[in-house]
Short mmCIF file of C-alpha atoms and ligand atoms in Angstrom, two decimals:
data_model
loop_
_atom_site.label_atom_id
_atom_site.label_comp_id
_atom_site.label_asym_id
_atom_site.label_seq_id
_atom_site.Cartn_x
_atom_site.Cartn_y
_atom_site.Cartn_z
CA UNK Z 1 19.69 3.84 -10.11
CA UNK Z 2 18.71 0.24 -10.88
CA UNK Z 3 16.69 -2.05 -8.61
CA UNK Z 4 15.32 -5.53 -9.05
CA UNK Z 5 11.96 -6.44 -7.65
CA UNK Z 6 9.86 -9.61 -7.51
CA UNK Z 7 6.11 -9.03 -7.82
CA UNK Z 8 3.76 -11.67 -6.40
CA UNK Z 9 0.16 -10.56 -7.07
CA UNK Z 10 -1.46 -13.63 -5.44
CA UNK Z 11 -5.25 -14.11 -5.22
CA UNK Z 12 -8.54 -12.20 -5.07
CA UNK Z 13 -8.01 -8.45 -5.17
CA UNK Z 14 -4.22 -9.01 -5.03
CA UNK Z 15 -3.61 -8.65 -8.80
CA UNK Z 16 -5.90 -5.60 -9.05
CA UNK Z 17 -4.20 -3.62 -6.30
CA UNK Z 18 -0.72 -4.75 -7.38
CA UNK Z 19 -1.34 -3.26 -10.83
CA UNK Z 20 -1.95 0.14 -9.22
CA UNK Z 21 1.12 -0.18 -6.99
CA UNK Z 22 3.28 -0.89 -10.02
CA UNK Z 23 1.79 2.07 -11.89
CA UNK Z 24 2.80 4.38 -9.04
CA UNK Z 25 6.27 2.78 -8.91
CA UNK Z 26 6.82 3.28 -12.65
CA UNK Z 27 5.85 6.92 -12.25
CA UNK Z 28 8.54 7.25 -9.56
CA UNK Z 29 11.04 5.65 -11.95
CA UNK Z 30 10.20 8.11 -14.73
CA UNK Z 31 10.18 11.19 -12.56
CA UNK Z 32 13.35 10.48 -10.58
CA UNK Z 33 15.32 8.55 -13.21
CA UNK Z 34 15.34 5.05 -11.66
CA UNK Z 35 15.03 1.73 -13.40
CA UNK Z 36 12.91 -0.93 -11.69
CA UNK Z 37 13.43 -4.39 -13.11
CA UNK Z 38 10.26 -6.42 -12.40
CA UNK Z 39 9.95 -10.21 -12.29
CA UNK Z 40 6.50 -11.69 -11.72
CA UNK Z 41 5.84 -14.93 -9.81
CA UNK Z 42 3.01 -16.99 -8.35
CA UNK Z 43 2.15 -17.36 -4.68
CA UNK Z 44 -0.87 -18.66 -2.74
CA UNK Z 45 -3.95 -20.18 -4.36
CA UNK Z 46 -2.91 -19.43 -7.94
CA UNK Z 47 0.40 -21.20 -7.31
CA UNK Z 48 -1.43 -24.22 -5.86
CA UNK Z 49 -3.67 -24.40 -8.94
CA UNK Z 50 -0.74 -24.10 -11.32
CA UNK Z 51 2.01 -26.05 -9.55
CA UNK Z 52 0.51 -27.86 -6.55
CA UNK Z 53 2.56 -25.79 -4.06
CA UNK Z 54 1.87 -22.38 -2.51
CA UNK Z 55 5.43 -21.22 -3.30
CA UNK Z 56 7.74 -22.93 -5.74
CA UNK Z 57 11.51 -23.25 -5.29
CA UNK Z 58 12.02 -21.22 -8.47
CA UNK Z 59 9.91 -18.34 -7.14
CA UNK Z 60 11.75 -18.46 -3.84
CA UNK Z 61 15.13 -18.35 -5.63
CA UNK Z 62 13.93 -15.40 -7.68
CA UNK Z 63 12.99 -13.57 -4.45
CA UNK Z 64 16.37 -14.39 -2.88
CA UNK Z 65 18.12 -12.85 -5.88
CA UNK Z 66 16.17 -9.57 -5.77
CA UNK Z 67 16.35 -6.32 -3.79
CA UNK Z 68 12.75 -6.59 -2.55
CA UNK Z 69 9.44 -8.42 -2.94
CA UNK Z 70 6.03 -6.82 -3.43
CA UNK Z 71 3.07 -9.06 -2.59
CA UNK Z 72 -0.69 -8.56 -3.11
CA UNK Z 73 -2.67 -11.01 -0.98
CA UNK Z 74 -3.32 -14.75 -0.82
CA UNK Z 75 -6.28 -17.01 -0.08
CA UNK Z 76 -9.95 -17.42 -0.86
CA UNK Z 77 -12.90 -19.81 -0.47
CA UNK Z 78 -11.65 -21.99 -3.32
CA UNK Z 79 -8.71 -23.14 -1.17
CA UNK Z 80 -10.43 -23.06 2.24
CA UNK Z 81 -11.26 -26.77 2.64
CA UNK Z 82 -9.82 -27.68 6.10
CA UNK Z 83 -8.91 -31.17 4.82
CA UNK Z 84 -6.49 -29.98 2.12
CA UNK Z 85 -2.78 -30.45 2.72
CA UNK Z 86 -1.55 -27.28 1.00
CA UNK Z 87 -2.92 -23.86 1.91
CA UNK Z 88 -2.32 -20.47 0.26
CA UNK Z 89 -0.96 -19.07 3.57
CA UNK Z 90 1.82 -21.69 3.47
CA UNK Z 91 3.38 -19.56 0.73
CA UNK Z 92 3.51 -16.52 3.02
CA UNK Z 93 4.96 -18.47 5.94
CA UNK Z 94 7.61 -20.02 3.69
CA UNK Z 95 8.59 -16.59 2.37
CA UNK Z 96 8.95 -15.14 5.88
CA UNK Z 97 11.01 -18.09 7.05
CA UNK Z 98 13.26 -18.62 4.03
CA UNK Z 99 13.87 -14.93 3.52
CA UNK Z 100 14.59 -14.48 7.28
CA UNK Z 101 12.13 -11.65 7.62
CA UNK Z 102 12.23 -11.16 11.39
CA UNK Z 103 10.90 -7.60 11.68
CA UNK Z 104 7.34 -6.76 10.75
CA UNK Z 105 6.62 -3.04 10.50
CA UNK Z 106 3.10 -1.71 10.38
CA UNK Z 107 2.74 2.05 10.29
CA UNK Z 108 -0.65 3.25 11.52
CA UNK Z 109 -1.33 6.72 10.25
CA UNK Z 110 -4.70 8.36 10.19
CA UNK Z 111 -4.87 10.82 7.31
CA UNK Z 112 -6.26 14.14 8.66
CA UNK Z 113 -9.07 14.13 6.07
CA UNK Z 114 -10.27 10.70 7.26
CA UNK Z 115 -10.58 11.36 11.01
CA UNK Z 116 -14.37 11.14 10.77
CA UNK Z 117 -14.28 7.77 9.04
CA UNK Z 118 -13.40 5.43 11.92
CA UNK Z 119 -15.29 3.92 14.86
CA UNK Z 120 -13.50 6.14 17.36
CA UNK Z 121 -14.21 9.78 18.12
CA UNK Z 122 -12.32 12.23 15.84
CA UNK Z 123 -10.66 13.90 18.84
CA UNK Z 124 -9.15 10.53 19.85
CA UNK Z 125 -8.01 9.63 16.35
CA UNK Z 126 -6.58 13.03 15.40
CA UNK Z 127 -2.81 13.00 15.08
CA UNK Z 128 -2.42 9.22 15.24
CA UNK Z 129 0.87 8.37 13.53
CA UNK Z 130 2.92 5.49 14.90
CA UNK Z 131 4.79 2.38 13.77
CA UNK Z 132 4.18 -1.04 15.18
CA UNK Z 133 7.21 -3.36 15.17
CA UNK Z 134 6.44 -7.05 15.67
CA UNK Z 135 8.99 -9.84 16.01
CA UNK Z 136 7.99 -12.26 13.27
CA UNK Z 137 10.04 -15.45 13.36
CA UNK Z 138 10.32 -16.45 17.02
CA UNK Z 139 8.37 -16.63 20.28
CA UNK Z 140 5.21 -18.58 20.99
CA UNK Z 141 4.39 -19.24 17.32
CA UNK Z 142 7.64 -21.06 16.55
CA UNK Z 143 9.40 -22.28 19.70
CA UNK Z 144 9.29 -25.96 20.65
CA UNK Z 145 8.01 -28.15 22.23
CA UNK Z 146 4.54 -27.71 20.78
CA UNK Z 147 2.26 -30.69 20.77
CA UNK Z 148 -1.02 -32.24 21.83
CA UNK Z 149 -1.18 -35.60 23.60
CA UNK Z 150 -3.51 -37.98 25.40
CA UNK Z 151 -3.23 -38.56 29.15
CA UNK Z 152 -5.30 -40.90 31.37
CA UNK Z 153 -7.22 -37.79 32.49
CA UNK Z 154 -7.91 -36.38 29.03
CA UNK Z 155 -6.06 -34.48 26.32
CA UNK Z 156 -3.34 -31.91 26.96
CA UNK Z 157 -1.53 -29.46 24.70
CA UNK Z 158 1.49 -27.24 25.03
CA UNK Z 159 3.18 -24.36 23.23
CA UNK Z 160 6.45 -22.72 24.23
CA UNK Z 161 7.32 -19.06 24.60
CA UNK Z 162 11.08 -18.76 24.17
CA UNK Z 163 13.25 -15.84 23.14
CA UNK Z 164 17.03 -15.68 22.93
CA UNK Z 165 18.79 -12.44 23.75
CA UNK Z 166 19.98 -12.23 20.13
CA UNK Z 167 16.41 -12.39 18.85
CA UNK Z 168 15.28 -9.72 21.30
CA UNK Z 169 18.28 -7.51 20.67
CA UNK Z 170 17.84 -7.27 16.90
CA UNK Z 171 14.11 -6.53 17.01
CA UNK Z 172 14.44 -3.97 19.80
CA UNK Z 173 17.20 -2.34 17.79
CA UNK Z 174 14.77 -2.00 14.86
CA UNK Z 175 12.47 -0.12 17.25
CA UNK Z 176 15.24 2.19 18.46
CA UNK Z 177 16.48 2.97 14.95
CA UNK Z 178 12.97 3.82 13.74
CA UNK Z 179 12.29 5.96 16.83
CA UNK Z 180 15.57 7.80 16.28
CA UNK Z 181 14.31 8.96 12.87
CA UNK Z 182 10.93 10.01 14.30
CA UNK Z 183 9.73 11.49 17.62
CA UNK Z 184 12.32 9.50 19.64
CA UNK Z 185 9.84 7.62 21.82
CA UNK Z 186 9.93 3.83 21.99
CA UNK Z 187 7.39 1.74 23.90
CA UNK Z 188 8.51 -1.85 24.50
CA UNK Z 189 5.57 -4.12 25.25
CA UNK Z 190 5.87 -7.24 27.44
CA UNK Z 191 4.27 -9.13 30.31
CA UNK Z 192 7.27 -9.00 32.64
CA UNK Z 193 5.10 -9.19 35.77
CA UNK Z 194 4.22 -12.81 34.82
CA UNK Z 195 6.47 -14.22 32.10
CA UNK Z 196 10.16 -15.10 32.38
CA UNK Z 197 10.69 -14.57 28.64
CA UNK Z 198 9.26 -11.06 29.09
CA UNK Z 199 11.68 -10.35 31.94
CA UNK Z 200 14.58 -11.16 29.62
CA UNK Z 201 12.90 -9.05 26.92
CA UNK Z 202 12.80 -6.07 29.29
CA UNK Z 203 16.43 -6.50 30.43
CA UNK Z 204 17.73 -6.71 26.87
CA UNK Z 205 15.61 -3.71 25.83
CA UNK Z 206 17.22 -1.67 28.62
CA UNK Z 207 20.72 -2.82 27.66
CA UNK Z 208 20.22 -1.90 24.00
CA UNK Z 209 18.66 1.37 25.16
CA UNK Z 210 22.01 2.45 26.63
CA UNK Z 211 23.26 2.80 23.06
CA UNK Z 212 20.36 5.14 22.26
CA UNK Z 213 20.41 7.85 24.95
CA UNK Z 214 18.53 10.16 22.58
CA UNK Z 215 15.50 7.82 22.51
CA UNK Z 216 13.10 7.66 25.45
CA UNK Z 217 12.35 4.03 26.31
CA UNK Z 218 9.15 3.11 28.13
CA UNK Z 219 8.07 -0.40 29.15
CA UNK Z 220 4.38 -1.19 28.99
CA UNK Z 221 2.49 -4.36 29.92
CA UNK Z 222 0.59 -5.85 27.01
CA UNK Z 223 -2.79 -5.46 28.74
CA UNK Z 224 -2.13 -1.79 29.49
CA UNK Z 225 -0.99 -1.27 25.89
CA UNK Z 226 -4.21 -2.74 24.49
CA UNK Z 227 -6.20 -0.22 26.56
CA UNK Z 228 -3.98 2.74 25.70
CA UNK Z 229 -4.27 2.01 21.97
CA UNK Z 230 -7.99 2.77 22.17
CA UNK Z 231 -7.94 5.39 24.91
CA UNK Z 232 -5.10 7.57 23.56
CA UNK Z 233 -3.54 6.16 20.37
CA UNK Z 234 -1.82 9.45 19.53
CA UNK Z 235 0.42 8.73 22.58
CA UNK Z 236 2.52 6.25 20.59
CA UNK Z 237 5.47 6.88 18.26
CA UNK Z 238 7.16 3.46 17.89
CA UNK Z 239 5.97 0.27 19.60
CA UNK Z 240 8.09 -2.91 19.68
CA UNK Z 241 6.94 -6.31 20.89
CA UNK Z 242 7.12 -10.09 20.45
CA UNK Z 243 5.34 -12.28 17.95
CA UNK Z 244 2.06 -13.12 19.65
CA UNK Z 245 1.54 -9.80 21.46
CA UNK Z 246 2.34 -8.05 18.19
CA UNK Z 247 -0.06 -10.20 16.20
CA UNK Z 248 -2.97 -9.22 18.45
CA UNK Z 249 -2.09 -5.60 19.16
CA UNK Z 250 -1.24 -4.71 15.56
CA UNK Z 251 -4.67 -5.90 14.40
CA UNK Z 252 -6.27 -3.81 17.12
CA UNK Z 253 -4.16 -0.84 16.01
CA UNK Z 254 -5.16 -1.33 12.36
CA UNK Z 255 -8.77 -0.54 13.24
CA UNK Z 256 -7.74 3.02 14.07
CA UNK Z 257 -7.25 3.86 10.40
CA UNK Z 258 -10.84 3.05 9.45
CA UNK Z 259 -10.20 0.55 6.65
CA UNK Z 260 -7.89 -2.36 5.98
CA UNK Z 261 -7.45 -0.83 2.54
CA UNK Z 262 -5.38 2.02 4.00
CA UNK Z 263 -2.57 0.16 5.79
CA UNK Z 264 0.77 -1.09 4.41
CA UNK Z 265 3.38 -3.35 5.97
CA UNK Z 266 7.02 -4.28 5.60
CA UNK Z 267 8.79 -7.41 6.74
CA UNK Z 268 12.52 -6.80 6.92
CA UNK Z 269 15.57 -9.05 7.10
CA UNK Z 270 17.76 -6.47 8.85
CA UNK Z 271 17.85 -3.36 11.01
CA UNK Z 272 16.79 -0.23 9.06
CA UNK Z 273 19.55 2.32 9.67
CA UNK Z 274 19.81 5.72 8.08
CA UNK Z 275 21.18 5.32 4.54
CA UNK Z 276 21.07 1.48 4.62
CA UNK Z 277 19.15 -0.64 2.09
CA UNK Z 278 17.59 -3.75 3.55
CA UNK Z 279 15.97 -6.70 1.87
CA UNK Z 280 12.24 -6.79 2.61
CA UNK Z 281 8.83 -8.03 1.62
CA UNK Z 282 6.12 -5.42 1.29
CA UNK Z 283 2.39 -6.08 1.34
CA UNK Z 284 -0.87 -4.47 2.40
CA UNK Z 285 -2.18 -5.76 5.74
CA UNK Z 286 -5.47 -6.80 4.18
CA UNK Z 287 -6.31 -10.19 2.72
CA UNK Z 288 -7.63 -11.13 -0.71
CA UNK Z 289 -11.19 -9.78 -0.07
CA UNK Z 290 -12.67 -12.41 -2.43
CA UNK Z 291 -16.12 -10.79 -2.50
CA UNK Z 292 -14.65 -7.60 -3.95
CA UNK Z 293 -12.35 -9.31 -6.47
CA UNK Z 294 -12.75 -8.41 -10.14
CA UNK Z 295 -15.16 -5.56 -9.38
CA UNK Z 296 -12.74 -2.62 -9.55
CA UNK Z 297 -13.73 -1.75 -5.96
CA UNK Z 298 -10.70 -2.48 -3.76
CA UNK Z 299 -8.79 0.41 -2.24
CA UNK Z 300 -5.22 0.44 -3.67
CA UNK Z 301 -3.85 2.90 -1.07
CA UNK Z 302 -2.46 0.14 1.19
CA UNK Z 303 -0.36 -1.36 -1.60
CA UNK Z 304 0.78 2.04 -2.85
CA UNK Z 305 1.87 2.91 0.71
CA UNK Z 306 3.67 -0.47 0.75
CA UNK Z 307 5.52 0.66 -2.39
CA UNK Z 308 6.52 3.83 -0.52
CA UNK Z 309 7.91 1.70 2.34
CA UNK Z 310 9.86 -0.38 -0.18
CA UNK Z 311 11.38 2.76 -1.70
CA UNK Z 312 12.40 3.94 1.77
CA UNK Z 313 13.76 0.77 3.40
CA UNK Z 314 14.93 -1.48 0.54
CA UNK Z 315 15.97 1.07 -2.08
CA UNK Z 316 17.13 3.91 0.20
CA UNK Z 317 14.94 6.39 -1.70
CA UNK Z 318 13.38 8.50 1.08
CA UNK Z 319 12.56 11.51 -1.11
CA UNK Z 320 10.74 9.30 -3.62
CA UNK Z 321 8.83 7.56 -0.80
CA UNK Z 322 7.74 10.93 0.52
CA UNK Z 323 6.47 11.90 -2.95
CA UNK Z 324 4.26 8.81 -3.09
CA UNK Z 325 2.85 9.46 0.41
CA UNK Z 326 2.18 13.11 -0.39
CA UNK Z 327 0.45 12.10 -3.64
CA UNK Z 328 -2.00 9.94 -1.66
CA UNK Z 329 -2.61 12.75 0.80
CA UNK Z 330 -3.33 15.20 -2.03
CA UNK Z 331 -5.80 12.86 -3.76
CA UNK Z 332 -7.67 12.28 -0.49
CA UNK Z 333 -7.74 16.02 0.18
CA UNK Z 334 -9.33 16.54 -3.23
CA UNK Z 335 -12.20 14.33 -2.02
CA UNK Z 336 -11.67 11.08 -3.94
CA UNK Z 337 -12.64 7.90 -2.07
CA UNK Z 338 -12.96 4.19 -2.76
CA UNK Z 339 -16.12 2.54 -1.34
CA UNK Z 340 -14.52 1.51 1.97
CA UNK Z 341 -13.65 5.09 3.00
CA UNK Z 342 -16.53 6.82 1.21
CA UNK Z 343 -18.47 9.53 3.05
CA UNK Z 344 -21.11 12.08 2.14
CA UNK Z 345 -20.13 14.77 -0.34
CA UNK Z 346 -17.03 12.92 -1.58
CA UNK Z 347 -16.36 11.51 -5.04
CA UNK Z 348 -16.50 7.72 -5.23
CA UNK Z 349 -13.93 6.08 -7.50
CA UNK Z 350 -12.83 2.52 -8.31
CA UNK Z 351 -9.47 0.80 -7.87
CA UNK Z 352 -8.09 1.87 -11.27
CA UNK Z 353 -9.30 5.47 -11.00
CA UNK Z 354 -7.78 5.85 -7.53
CA UNK Z 355 -4.51 4.36 -8.83
CA UNK Z 356 -4.53 6.73 -11.82
CA UNK Z 357 -5.18 9.80 -9.65
CA UNK Z 358 -2.32 8.94 -7.29
CA UNK Z 359 0.03 8.04 -10.16
CA UNK Z 360 -0.64 11.38 -11.84
CA UNK Z 361 0.32 13.21 -8.66
CA UNK Z 362 3.46 11.10 -8.29
CA UNK Z 363 4.41 11.92 -11.87
CA UNK Z 364 3.73 15.60 -11.24
CA UNK Z 365 1.37 15.84 -14.20
P1 NAD H 401 -9.74 -9.41 4.15
O1 NAD H 401 -8.68 -8.49 4.61
O2 NAD H 401 -9.58 -9.99 2.79
O3 NAD H 401 -11.14 -8.64 4.20
C1 NAD H 401 -11.66 -8.08 5.41
C2 NAD H 401 -12.68 -6.98 5.03
O4 NAD H 401 -11.99 -5.82 4.54
C3 NAD H 401 -13.66 -7.39 3.93
O5 NAD H 401 -14.89 -6.75 4.17
C4 NAD H 401 -13.02 -6.83 2.67
O6 NAD H 401 -13.95 -6.57 1.65
C5 NAD H 401 -12.37 -5.54 3.20
N1 NAD H 401 -11.16 -5.20 2.46
C6 NAD H 401 -9.98 -5.85 2.50
N2 NAD H 401 -9.09 -5.24 1.72
C7 NAD H 401 -9.72 -4.19 1.16
C8 NAD H 401 -9.33 -3.18 0.24
N3 NAD H 401 -8.09 -3.11 -0.28
N4 NAD H 401 -10.24 -2.26 -0.12
C9 NAD H 401 -11.47 -2.28 0.37
N5 NAD H 401 -11.92 -3.20 1.23
C10 NAD H 401 -11.03 -4.15 1.63
O7 NAD H 401 -9.88 -10.56 5.25
P2 NAD H 401 -10.82 -11.86 5.26
O8 NAD H 401 -12.12 -11.56 4.59
O9 NAD H 401 -10.80 -12.33 6.65
O10 NAD H 401 -10.01 -12.93 4.39
C11 NAD H 401 -10.20 -13.17 3.00
C12 NAD H 401 -9.11 -14.11 2.52
O11 NAD H 401 -7.85 -13.45 2.64
C13 NAD H 401 -9.02 -15.39 3.33
O12 NAD H 401 -8.76 -16.45 2.45
C14 NAD H 401 -7.83 -15.15 4.26
O13 NAD H 401 -7.20 -16.34 4.63
C15 NAD H 401 -6.95 -14.30 3.37
N6 NAD H 401 -6.01 -13.40 4.10
C16 NAD H 401 -4.82 -13.21 3.51
C17 NAD H 401 -3.90 -12.33 4.08
C18 NAD H 401 -2.60 -12.08 3.35
O14 NAD H 401 -2.49 -12.38 2.19
N7 NAD H 401 -1.61 -11.49 4.01
C19 NAD H 401 -4.22 -11.63 5.25
C20 NAD H 401 -5.48 -11.84 5.81
C21 NAD H 401 -6.38 -12.73 5.22
#
């Protein structure tokens, strides 16, 4: 089969890890007989340096005409001056908005061989394997009014938390569909004891739930969820929530895996149903790690897992995605580690070596 893909390496370690992701993808193409047509573009700091904008119209058009986008990371000290008008992150926000990427998926899976490598006790971490679904284009971060103003008694500021039933329905549906293909347990997170928007969220979740009698739906308050994520993270299968709650909780959840270098993400423009191919943007959850850039140190597992997500959701290639995930598992089992997940008695490798080892397993050689 043929697929077209836009590759946006970005800044810092972005280009280094992207190179390993593409290597693994090409190995999939060779082994399973697929043709991936790659078009490279600029985003973030490199785009600002080259064109004065964090995302050009041409790059955006290229993304709109493709089946999926693979992104490295953006940002770095060079573009950090708070007085500048254009920031590398503007490129990411523009992509999410213009490509209508409303569903952010972050799988949190602790590889069995890495249970000793996190800040939590191994018995708590063992078996952790869930997906976090965050609404990405609505809620408190986007709704209006939002402003700051002067009053006779000092300054005031306001933000607005608004959700329409359509926005809630489509994101909750993403949660149900994912749960249906997994352990059939969906936790919907809200603050319905306080917030009106959360009460609507809960009602709509229950209404959509009637279409999914095979999936168990549980409602959880956001504060309770933040505790449960640390106390018993293996409890979760699929978690769905709004933009701000998701922003905070998904970062908390990412700590369970031990390193930012291990976690992928997908931002989708539709509901992932069995057999459907959905446009999406795939990227590791980590940033550009400027201090590690150019040193062949960064862990490429997060981007390679992002490639696996792309194969599954945008290309409909579940078997190929599984091969990539198994390849990573096998390499970790053999004891190879990048610096961030290194432990005693294991073999330390760099970005390229880790990418090569995984690619070899993908290729079956
Ligand atoms: P970061 O994710 O870049 O780094 C956090 C820590 O994790 C650092 O110690 C880093 O060395 C380590 N790390 C990150 N990725 C790693 C990998 N693949 N392998 C091994 N170690 C890894 O976050 P930060 O330091 O807060 O931000 C650095 C820059 O990245 C900033 O400019 C920030 O704005 C930007 N950023 C971009 C994104 C994105 O592109 N989506 C996300 C977060 C931060």
